[in-house]
Short mmCIF file of C-alpha atoms and ligand atoms in Angstrom, two decimals:
data_model
loop_
_atom_site.label_atom_id
_atom_site.label_comp_id
_atom_site.label_asym_id
_atom_site.label_seq_id
_atom_site.Cartn_x
_atom_site.Cartn_y
_atom_site.Cartn_z
CA MET A 60 10.15 1.74 -5.67
CA LYS A 61 8.30 2.17 -2.38
CA ILE A 62 6.97 -0.59 -0.15
CA PHE A 63 3.88 -0.03 1.99
CA LEU A 64 2.47 -2.51 4.48
CA ASP A 65 -1.22 -3.30 4.07
CA THR A 66 -2.23 -3.78 7.69
CA ALA A 67 -3.83 -2.26 10.78
CA ASP A 68 -1.83 -4.54 13.09
CA THR A 69 0.87 -2.54 14.89
CA GLN A 70 2.74 -5.69 15.94
CA GLU A 71 3.20 -6.57 12.26
CA ILE A 72 4.45 -3.05 11.52
CA ILE A 73 6.96 -3.23 14.40
CA ARG A 74 8.28 -6.58 13.10
CA ALA A 75 8.56 -5.33 9.53
CA GLN A 76 10.08 -2.01 10.55
CA ILE A 77 13.17 -3.70 12.02
CA LEU A 78 14.48 -3.84 8.45
CA GLY A 79 13.88 -0.11 8.02
CA LEU A 80 12.39 -0.51 4.56
CA ILE A 81 8.73 0.39 5.10
CA ASP A 82 7.73 3.65 3.39
CA GLY A 83 4.10 3.74 4.46
CA VAL A 84 1.03 1.82 5.62
CA THR A 85 -2.39 1.37 4.03
CA THR A 86 -5.46 0.51 6.09
CA ASN A 87 -9.09 -0.12 5.22
CA PRO A 88 -12.27 -0.72 7.25
CA THR A 89 -11.85 -4.51 6.99
CA LEU A 90 -8.28 -4.38 8.35
CA ILE A 91 -9.28 -1.94 11.12
CA ARG A 92 -12.18 -4.20 12.11
CA LYS A 93 -9.84 -7.20 12.19
CA SER A 94 -7.51 -5.30 14.55
CA GLY A 95 -10.40 -4.95 17.03
CA ASN A 96 -9.51 -1.30 17.69
CA ASP A 97 -10.97 2.11 17.02
CA PRO A 98 -9.70 3.68 13.75
CA ILE A 99 -8.27 6.79 15.46
CA ASP A 100 -6.42 4.64 18.00
CA VAL A 101 -5.00 2.52 15.17
CA TYR A 102 -3.80 5.58 13.20
CA SER A 103 -2.29 7.14 16.34
CA ALA A 104 -0.43 3.93 17.20
CA ILE A 105 0.91 3.63 13.64
CA ALA A 106 1.95 7.30 13.58
CA ASP A 107 3.72 6.81 16.93
CA LEU A 108 5.81 4.12 15.27
CA GLY A 109 7.19 6.78 12.94
CA ILE A 110 5.40 5.68 9.76
CA PRO A 111 5.43 8.80 7.53
CA ASP A 112 2.48 7.97 5.26
CA ILE A 113 -0.72 6.29 6.51
CA SER A 114 -3.74 5.76 4.25
CA MET A 115 -6.89 6.43 6.33
CA GLU A 116 -10.15 5.52 4.61
CA VAL A 117 -13.22 7.76 4.82
CA TYR A 118 -16.73 6.60 3.97
CA GLY A 119 -20.39 7.68 3.84
CA GLY A 120 -21.86 10.50 1.77
CA LEU A 121 -20.01 13.45 0.28
CA ASP A 122 -20.32 15.73 3.32
CA GLU A 123 -19.49 12.97 5.78
CA MET A 124 -16.36 11.97 3.85
CA HIS A 125 -15.27 15.57 3.41
CA THR A 126 -15.70 16.46 7.11
CA GLU A 127 -13.91 13.29 8.23
CA ALA A 128 -11.08 13.87 5.75
CA LEU A 129 -10.46 17.39 7.05
CA LYS A 130 -10.60 16.16 10.66
CA LEU A 131 -8.08 13.40 9.99
CA SER A 132 -5.82 15.75 8.10
CA GLU A 133 -5.91 18.31 10.89
CA ARG A 134 -5.24 15.71 13.55
CA PHE A 135 -2.50 13.73 11.80
CA GLY A 136 -0.99 16.40 9.57
CA ASP A 137 1.40 15.29 6.86
CA VAL A 138 1.26 11.67 7.99
CA ALA A 139 -2.35 11.38 6.77
CA THR A 140 -3.22 10.22 3.28
CA ILE A 141 -6.97 10.34 2.84
CA LYS A 142 -8.24 7.19 1.17
CA LEU A 143 -11.35 7.82 -0.89
CA PRO A 144 -13.56 5.39 -2.78
CA MET A 145 -13.70 5.52 -6.58
CA THR A 146 -17.18 7.07 -6.60
CA LYS A 147 -18.53 10.41 -7.85
CA GLU A 148 -18.55 11.70 -4.26
CA GLY A 149 -15.05 10.36 -3.65
CA LEU A 150 -13.74 12.19 -6.72
CA ILE A 151 -15.41 15.47 -5.73
CA VAL A 152 -13.84 15.27 -2.25
CA CYS A 153 -10.52 14.33 -3.89
CA GLN A 154 -10.56 17.54 -5.96
CA ASP A 155 -11.06 19.71 -2.89
CA LEU A 156 -8.38 17.90 -0.85
CA SER A 157 -6.00 18.17 -3.77
CA LYS A 158 -6.51 21.99 -3.85
CA ARG A 159 -5.73 22.03 -0.13
CA LYS A 160 -2.53 20.03 -0.80
CA ILE A 161 -3.76 17.08 1.26
CA ARG A 162 -2.49 13.67 0.03
CA THR A 163 -5.17 11.36 -1.34
CA ASN A 164 -5.40 7.71 -2.31
CA VAL A 165 -8.31 6.82 -4.59
CA THR A 166 -9.08 3.20 -3.84
CA LEU A 167 -11.12 0.40 -5.41
CA ILE A 168 -9.69 1.10 -8.87
CA PHE A 169 -10.43 -1.69 -11.34
CA SER A 170 -10.05 -0.03 -14.73
CA ILE A 171 -8.10 2.54 -16.72
CA PRO A 172 -11.06 4.93 -17.19
CA GLN A 173 -11.42 5.08 -13.40
CA ALA A 174 -7.70 5.85 -13.08
CA ILE A 175 -8.03 8.66 -15.65
CA LEU A 176 -10.81 10.32 -13.62
CA ALA A 177 -8.89 9.91 -10.35
CA ALA A 178 -5.78 11.49 -11.89
CA LYS A 179 -7.85 14.39 -13.26
CA SER A 180 -9.24 14.83 -9.72
CA GLY A 181 -5.67 15.40 -8.50
CA ALA A 182 -5.24 12.08 -6.65
CA THR A 183 -1.79 11.58 -5.15
CA TYR A 184 -2.17 7.80 -5.48
CA VAL A 185 -4.53 5.42 -7.26
CA SER A 186 -4.91 1.90 -5.92
CA PRO A 187 -5.66 -0.76 -8.54
CA PHE A 188 -6.67 -4.01 -6.79
CA VAL A 189 -4.53 -6.67 -8.45
CA GLY A 190 -5.75 -9.69 -6.45
CA ARG A 191 -9.44 -8.90 -6.71
CA LEU A 192 -9.11 -8.42 -10.50
CA ASP A 193 -7.29 -11.75 -10.76
CA ASP A 194 -10.18 -13.33 -8.82
CA GLN A 195 -12.49 -12.19 -11.64
CA GLN A 196 -10.23 -13.71 -14.31
CA VAL A 197 -9.07 -10.24 -15.35
CA ALA A 198 -5.29 -9.80 -15.36
CA GLY A 199 -4.72 -7.32 -12.52
CA LEU A 200 -1.15 -6.68 -13.64
CA GLU A 201 -2.38 -5.61 -17.09
CA VAL A 202 -4.49 -2.93 -15.43
CA VAL A 203 -1.45 -1.76 -13.43
CA ARG A 204 0.58 -1.67 -16.66
CA GLY A 205 -2.13 0.21 -18.56
CA ILE A 206 -2.51 2.89 -15.90
CA SER A 207 1.26 3.31 -15.36
CA GLY A 208 1.94 3.48 -19.11
CA LEU A 209 -0.75 6.07 -19.69
CA TYR A 210 0.32 8.24 -16.76
CA GLN A 211 3.90 8.13 -18.01
CA MET A 212 2.89 8.96 -21.57
CA LYS A 213 0.84 11.95 -20.45
CA GLY A 214 3.22 13.17 -17.74
CA VAL A 215 0.66 12.64 -14.97
CA ASN A 216 1.97 13.06 -11.41
CA THR A 217 -0.47 10.61 -9.78
CA GLN A 218 1.41 7.56 -8.51
CA VAL A 219 0.26 3.99 -9.01
CA LEU A 220 -0.06 2.09 -5.73
CA ALA A 221 -0.65 -1.59 -6.48
CA ALA A 222 -2.96 -3.06 -3.83
CA SER A 223 -4.70 -6.36 -3.05
CA ILE A 224 -1.39 -8.17 -3.35
CA ARG A 225 -1.41 -11.79 -2.31
CA SER A 226 1.99 -13.12 -3.32
CA VAL A 227 5.62 -12.08 -3.72
CA GLN A 228 5.30 -12.78 -7.42
CA ARG A 229 2.42 -10.30 -7.78
CA ALA A 230 4.36 -7.70 -5.74
CA VAL A 231 7.43 -8.01 -7.96
CA ARG A 232 5.43 -8.07 -11.18
CA SER A 233 3.54 -4.96 -10.08
CA PHE A 234 6.83 -3.05 -9.97
CA TYR A 235 7.82 -4.50 -13.37
CA ASN A 236 4.49 -3.29 -14.73
CA GLY A 237 5.13 0.27 -13.61
CA ALA A 238 3.75 0.55 -10.07
CA ASP A 239 5.48 3.27 -8.04
CA ILE A 240 4.41 1.71 -4.76
CA VAL A 241 3.26 -1.77 -3.78
CA THR A 242 1.28 -2.26 -0.58
CA MET A 243 1.46 -5.80 0.72
CA PRO A 244 0.36 -7.79 3.74
CA PHE A 245 3.03 -8.63 6.32
CA SER A 246 2.91 -12.29 5.22
CA VAL A 247 3.99 -11.31 1.68
CA PHE A 248 6.64 -8.83 2.88
CA SER A 249 8.14 -11.54 5.12
CA GLN A 250 8.59 -13.81 2.13
CA MET A 251 10.42 -11.18 0.06
CA TYR A 252 13.79 -12.04 1.56
CA ASP A 253 13.33 -15.84 1.72
CA HIS A 254 15.15 -18.05 -0.74
CA ILE A 255 16.01 -21.71 -0.34
CA LEU A 256 19.41 -21.19 -1.99
CA THR A 257 20.28 -18.39 0.48
CA ASP A 258 19.48 -20.79 3.36
CA LYS A 259 21.49 -23.59 1.75
CA GLY A 260 24.40 -21.25 0.99
CA LEU A 261 24.48 -20.01 4.59
CA ASP A 262 24.44 -23.58 5.84
CA ILE A 263 27.47 -24.46 3.70
CA PHE A 264 29.35 -21.31 4.81
CA ASP A 265 28.56 -22.03 8.47
CA LYS A 266 29.93 -25.56 8.15
CA ASP A 267 33.08 -24.30 6.40
CA ILE A 268 33.66 -21.62 9.05
CA ALA A 269 33.37 -24.30 11.77
CA ALA A 270 35.80 -26.55 9.86
CA LEU A 271 38.22 -23.62 9.31
CA ASN A 272 38.18 -22.80 13.00
CA LYS A 273 39.03 -26.40 13.83
CA GLU A 274 41.87 -26.54 11.28
CA ASN A 275 43.55 -23.33 12.50
C1 E4P B 159 -5.33 -1.51 0.21
O1 E4P B 159 -5.30 -0.33 0.02
C2 E4P B 159 -6.52 -2.34 -0.07
O2 E4P B 159 -7.58 -1.94 0.72
C3 E4P B 159 -6.17 -3.78 0.13
O3 E4P B 159 -4.94 -4.03 -0.52
C4 E4P B 159 -7.24 -4.74 -0.35
O4 E4P B 159 -6.75 -6.05 -0.29
P1 E4P B 159 -7.68 -7.34 -0.38
O5 E4P B 159 -8.24 -7.41 -1.76
O6 E4P B 159 -6.77 -8.48 -0.09
O7 E4P B 159 -8.75 -7.16 0.67
#
């Protein structure tokens, strides 16, 4: 049950890492753009924080993606997971990287047939986009469940990385539906440990400790 942070913001990673529960980070061009930094600088900064698994997205045509993937892998070593789009070119690059034992994350997965092809291409991870499916009135969690169930039934090694997570409820339900990993924004991760009854309980204990101290 791994938790990845879905961010290119190093300050968020530092804040989340205090708990010591972050297994990896996923980035994408939108998140990198939002950070206002160059992709390589972002990956270097995240690697310097000790994150062991960073999804780095490549784009363009087949040759461009392939060249960039090999460059990133050479530069960042085992920390790099090459994120490839669910396209014909992406799957071809995925097959080569898989032969070279380079970790891959096939992204923009919206259906079970796509997940079958990604697994057959040797993908380390597939990323079904729960939130974006929900936006289209398709149950994103059902897609997670379908892929996870099929992989389990067929003994497939590819891991299901639930992405596009917008609430704690979706994060938790993704695990229930078979996801091996859930990548979530910092805002969702921060809400994982919040509960009104924990706050209330602490308040009562604090008051009783103060009263006890006065009595003794
Ligand atoms: C992560 O790998 C995805 O790129 C990300 O979760 C997409 O999230 P969004 O649908 O909120 O943009």
